[in-house]
């Protein structure tokens, strides 16, 4: 009877596992292409050995990577051993260089692949199966299964912008490790821009000596010491080799003909258009300096590319091509004469000629060229690949013309976009891209001819670093959205499932912590949803408070006294009534009692309801808050940060509880105005100043309401960059919009409201 019962249990388990949804329960990201469960289990302990053919270097490398990954993620120390229970074998019947087959049976585990990468990816799947929970150091009982897997796309990438803010080379190694663990295979390094040249070119040492360092932007204070850095060729070669051992190719980018200010600052006579020497840039956006298209400049660029291909064995080299405003070319008689000699009628055609010439040079070195989607405007040959960043349009056009394409669109895959509207997010773009939004993106957009879909190489995310200064900030922006990217580029589209992904992300978040990766918990963190406005709460002496999180995972538990919640704290089930004076602290908890995100707080106090910070403010009419910026250009902390409209220094506190106040205090911050706006500068709104440095004008009832205070701004050259204004309120009733308009000249620094505190009328 006992044998029959065990057989029935096993049969039922297999029947359940045969459901297509079963694969979603396997703790693996990205979800494999095919999962076939079988009967039995195999137990892996520290005594389990990993066996390989000693003559197979690829298998040996995969074994070493598996052992290291399991040691980190599970705390189990496996060892290479002849006849071990885990075998990694080369099998030519597994088709595809990145494909693998993982078989778990009662007798052991076998990873089979025909290519070195396939062996690594199979090893990484096993490493995840061996770390399905937070029980570090304990053996793992693996369910019998056969996983047959191969990637949907060949380009599964991440772009690191190391130009805007230099990132020391040692901080890139953990990025490579995390990419490998989830089968991403392309690391794109943005090595040059207006704000810094980051790769040593021995023929042109001033590219790094001068172009590698810049003066930080000023908000009126005296200039500070230069900041920056660069990578030596030896450092990059070591990084390239390290990545290659992990199945990852590093694609270098030298951006041209635009975003050239750092290079022109180093060699104005050799590559500049009009001969002037600018400073290395410290403004974000678009600046006018271009590489000249003449013979001397083209020779310079080709010499740079020659050194680049010696460092990077990548078959593809990125040459930028984006945001090159052509004003310098239009105003140069020499460039106009060159266009006429070439039979070209537009500057975009000249850029196309330039890109095509560089493509020919790279082809002579056995390499291919890729550029941002603007290169299409110059009718480049189809041998050039296109990286589409201005939405999907460029990819659709390029693929239909026969170009290979990589999807990297803004805002979908721009990881410098914030992950939530929470006030604790670090600086970045305010075009919020949640984890779910990233996961929902598909790299085969409509409009591509089905016969041309073969030209879609894949997709990558971009971590632009104008506002990501520290490695920690960059990790916060990248992870765990990198997990979503891994799945949307590897897994079959029909296998992807948001709910299943989030469930599988829970153990991945544990792995991130064990790997020392600072993954953001924004998708799991508790959001507070108060019903009604602050004025309602003040008048009623209480608030009805809802709570949720983006993923809808975990049990939300809370306290009302400001203490940290535990797995035994009350469970949030429905909106609760919170009396004035309470401080609600809440966090989501997993089934094992582990907190899934750091606790967040909501202060249900009169003082909190009578105050507002930058994240509580809204744009003024006809404006939009587009950026969350730091106080200083090289600020290494996440706060203070300000949600701003760089085109109009005006914000509002909507429905401020003015009827409950008798006065106000406004904390003001002066920020660098360091934005290269090019032709968008005409959108700047200048307000008439009636004092020397402009004023802060405060109006109640909206931006056209009654003026309740006008405060002349101090001299930026001598005043601190944070100060306070105070005023009184009288005759205000109920709630009204409070508007803050700065009138400082556009040639002066930028101002923002750091906080508003209303003085309690009680």
Tab-separated table of N, CA and C in Angstrom, residues 617-673:
chain	number	residue	atom	x	y	z
A	617	UNK	N	6.079	68.045	-5.276
A	617	UNK	CA	5.753	69.198	-6.104
A	617	UNK	C	5.446	68.765	-7.538
A	618	UNK	N	4.673	69.578	-8.222
A	618	UNK	CA	4.263	69.300	-9.593
A	618	UNK	C	4.754	70.412	-10.512
A	619	UNK	N	4.709	70.133	-11.796
A	619	UNK	CA	5.101	71.146	-12.775
A	619	UNK	C	4.063	72.250	-12.835
A	620	UNK	N	4.500	73.419	-13.196
A	620	UNK	CA	3.583	74.527	-13.421
A	620	UNK	C	2.867	74.326	-14.761
A	621	UNK	N	1.775	75.025	-14.984
A	621	UNK	CA	1.056	74.864	-16.256
A	621	UNK	C	1.985	75.047	-17.455
A	622	UNK	N	1.747	74.258	-18.486
A	622	UNK	CA	2.523	74.278	-19.726
A	622	UNK	C	3.965	73.808	-19.527
A	623	UNK	N	4.208	73.097	-18.446
A	623	UNK	CA	5.544	72.574	-18.200
A	623	UNK	C	5.486	71.103	-17.833
A	624	UNK	N	6.648	70.494	-17.636
A	624	UNK	CA	6.732	69.093	-17.240
A	624	UNK	C	8.033	68.880	-16.486
A	625	UNK	N	7.951	68.090	-15.434
A	625	UNK	CA	9.148	67.744	-14.683
A	625	UNK	C	9.808	66.555	-15.378
A	626	UNK	N	11.010	66.767	-15.912
A	626	UNK	CA	11.643	65.733	-16.711
A	626	UNK	C	12.827	65.053	-16.064
A	627	UNK	N	13.444	65.712	-15.067
A	627	UNK	CA	14.661	65.173	-14.483
A	627	UNK	C	14.595	65.225	-12.964
A	628	UNK	N	15.285	64.271	-12.347
A	628	UNK	CA	15.534	64.307	-10.912
A	628	UNK	C	17.035	64.500	-10.760
A	629	UNK	N	17.444	65.685	-10.299
A	629	UNK	CA	18.854	66.067	-10.358
A	629	UNK	C	19.423	66.246	-8.959
A	630	UNK	N	20.737	66.049	-8.814
A	630	UNK	CA	21.383	66.253	-7.516
A	630	UNK	C	21.683	67.723	-7.266
A	631	UNK	N	22.084	68.009	-6.056
A	631	UNK	CA	22.431	69.378	-5.684
A	631	UNK	C	23.697	69.830	-6.402
A	632	UNK	N	24.669	68.929	-6.523
A	632	UNK	CA	25.952	69.272	-7.140
A	632	UNK	C	26.300	68.235	-8.198
A	633	UNK	N	27.113	68.652	-9.172
A	633	UNK	CA	27.417	67.792	-10.304
A	633	UNK	C	28.090	66.490	-9.928
A	634	UNK	N	28.950	66.485	-8.915
A	634	UNK	CA	29.666	65.270	-8.519
A	634	UNK	C	29.159	64.731	-7.190
A	635	UNK	N	27.919	65.036	-6.849
A	635	UNK	CA	27.340	64.564	-5.589
A	635	UNK	C	27.285	63.045	-5.574
A	636	UNK	N	27.815	62.437	-4.522
A	636	UNK	CA	27.881	60.980	-4.458
A	636	UNK	C	26.744	60.366	-3.651
A	637	UNK	N	25.984	61.165	-2.925
A	637	UNK	CA	24.848	60.641	-2.174
A	637	UNK	C	23.577	60.770	-3.008
A	638	UNK	N	22.565	59.974	-2.671
A	638	UNK	CA	21.304	60.008	-3.422
A	638	UNK	C	20.500	61.272	-3.143
A	639	UNK	N	20.688	61.841	-1.979
A	639	UNK	CA	19.956	63.047	-1.614
A	639	UNK	C	20.947	64.127	-1.213
A	640	UNK	N	20.572	65.410	-1.322
A	640	UNK	CA	19.274	65.877	-1.814
A	640	UNK	C	19.152	65.719	-3.332
A	641	UNK	N	17.913	65.577	-3.775
A	641	UNK	CA	17.623	65.475	-5.201
A	641	UNK	C	16.333	66.240	-5.469
A	642	UNK	N	16.232	66.772	-6.690
A	642	UNK	CA	15.161	67.704	-7.011
A	642	UNK	C	14.500	67.318	-8.324
A	643	UNK	N	13.181	67.214	-8.325
A	643	UNK	CA	12.437	66.965	-9.556
A	643	UNK	C	12.220	68.306	-10.241
A	644	UNK	N	12.753	68.461	-11.455
A	644	UNK	CA	12.796	69.787	-12.064
A	644	UNK	C	12.363	69.755	-13.525
A	645	UNK	N	11.953	70.926	-13.977
A	645	UNK	CA	11.767	71.225	-15.397
A	645	UNK	C	12.895	72.170	-15.772
A	646	UNK	N	13.877	71.684	-16.531
A	646	UNK	CA	15.054	72.516	-16.810
A	646	UNK	C	14.733	73.666	-17.740
A	647	UNK	N	13.549	73.659	-18.349
A	647	UNK	CA	13.168	74.744	-19.248
A	647	UNK	C	12.429	75.871	-18.530
A	648	UNK	N	11.982	75.622	-17.314
A	648	UNK	CA	11.239	76.651	-16.573
A	648	UNK	C	11.349	76.340	-15.090
A	649	UNK	N	12.009	77.251	-14.339
A	649	UNK	CA	12.235	77.018	-12.911
A	649	UNK	C	10.987	77.374	-12.123
A	650	UNK	N	9.947	76.568	-12.297
A	650	UNK	CA	8.662	76.828	-11.666
A	650	UNK	C	8.045	75.504	-11.233
A	651	UNK	N	7.608	75.426	-9.983
A	651	UNK	CA	6.911	74.239	-9.482
A	651	UNK	C	5.736	74.680	-8.619
A	652	UNK	N	4.825	73.728	-8.356
A	652	UNK	CA	3.641	74.007	-7.544
A	652	UNK	C	3.442	72.917	-6.498
A	653	UNK	N	2.932	73.322	-5.355
A	653	UNK	CA	2.385	72.389	-4.373
A	653	UNK	C	0.876	72.426	-4.563
A	654	UNK	N	0.352	71.390	-5.191
A	654	UNK	CA	-1.073	71.371	-5.482
A	654	UNK	C	-1.883	71.079	-4.222
A	655	UNK	N	-2.961	71.813	-4.056
A	655	UNK	CA	-3.879	71.644	-2.929
A	655	UNK	C	-3.140	71.680	-1.589
A	656	UNK	N	-2.272	72.664	-1.467
A	656	UNK	CA	-1.584	72.851	-0.189
A	656	UNK	C	-2.601	73.269	0.870
A	657	UNK	N	-2.482	72.768	2.085
A	657	UNK	CA	-3.472	73.085	3.133
A	657	UNK	C	-3.247	74.469	3.738
A	658	UNK	N	-3.449	75.499	2.928
A	658	UNK	CA	-3.137	76.861	3.373
A	658	UNK	C	-4.056	77.319	4.485
A	659	UNK	N	-5.287	76.814	4.502
A	659	UNK	CA	-6.219	77.223	5.550
A	659	UNK	C	-5.810	76.772	6.935
A	660	UNK	N	-4.884	75.811	7.010
A	660	UNK	CA	-4.411	75.314	8.308
A	660	UNK	C	-3.119	76.001	8.741
A	661	UNK	N	-2.666	77.005	7.965
A	661	UNK	CA	-1.351	77.593	8.208
A	661	UNK	C	-1.452	79.099	8.405
A	662	UNK	N	-0.484	79.636	9.115
A	662	UNK	CA	-0.396	81.081	9.290
A	662	UNK	C	0.909	81.645	8.728
A	663	UNK	N	1.759	80.777	8.222
A	663	UNK	CA	3.009	81.220	7.623
A	663	UNK	C	3.681	80.073	6.905
A	664	UNK	N	4.818	80.374	6.301
A	664	UNK	CA	5.525	79.337	5.557
A	664	UNK	C	7.022	79.602	5.591
A	665	UNK	N	7.770	78.527	5.381
A	665	UNK	CA	9.220	78.602	5.193
A	665	UNK	C	9.549	77.801	3.943
A	666	UNK	N	10.351	78.393	3.075
A	666	UNK	CA	10.709	77.752	1.810
A	666	UNK	C	12.218	77.583	1.768
A	667	UNK	N	12.655	76.332	1.683
A	667	UNK	CA	14.076	76.037	1.537
A	667	UNK	C	14.402	75.972	0.050
A	668	UNK	N	15.416	76.737	-0.334
A	668	UNK	CA	15.777	76.894	-1.745
A	668	UNK	C	17.180	76.347	-1.970
A	669	UNK	N	17.364	75.687	-3.097
A	669	UNK	CA	18.688	75.188	-3.490
A	669	UNK	C	19.073	75.812	-4.822
A	670	UNK	N	20.322	76.213	-4.931
A	670	UNK	CA	20.856	76.733	-6.190
A	670	UNK	C	21.677	75.622	-6.839
A	671	UNK	N	21.342	75.285	-8.059
A	671	UNK	CA	21.930	74.142	-8.744
A	671	UNK	C	22.708	74.610	-9.975
A	672	UNK	N	23.655	73.807	-10.445
A	672	UNK	CA	24.319	74.165	-11.705
A	672	UNK	C	23.320	74.150	-12.865
A	673	UNK	N	23.426	75.130	-13.717
A	673	UNK	CA	22.646	75.119	-14.959
A	673	UNK	C	23.595	74.594	-16.038
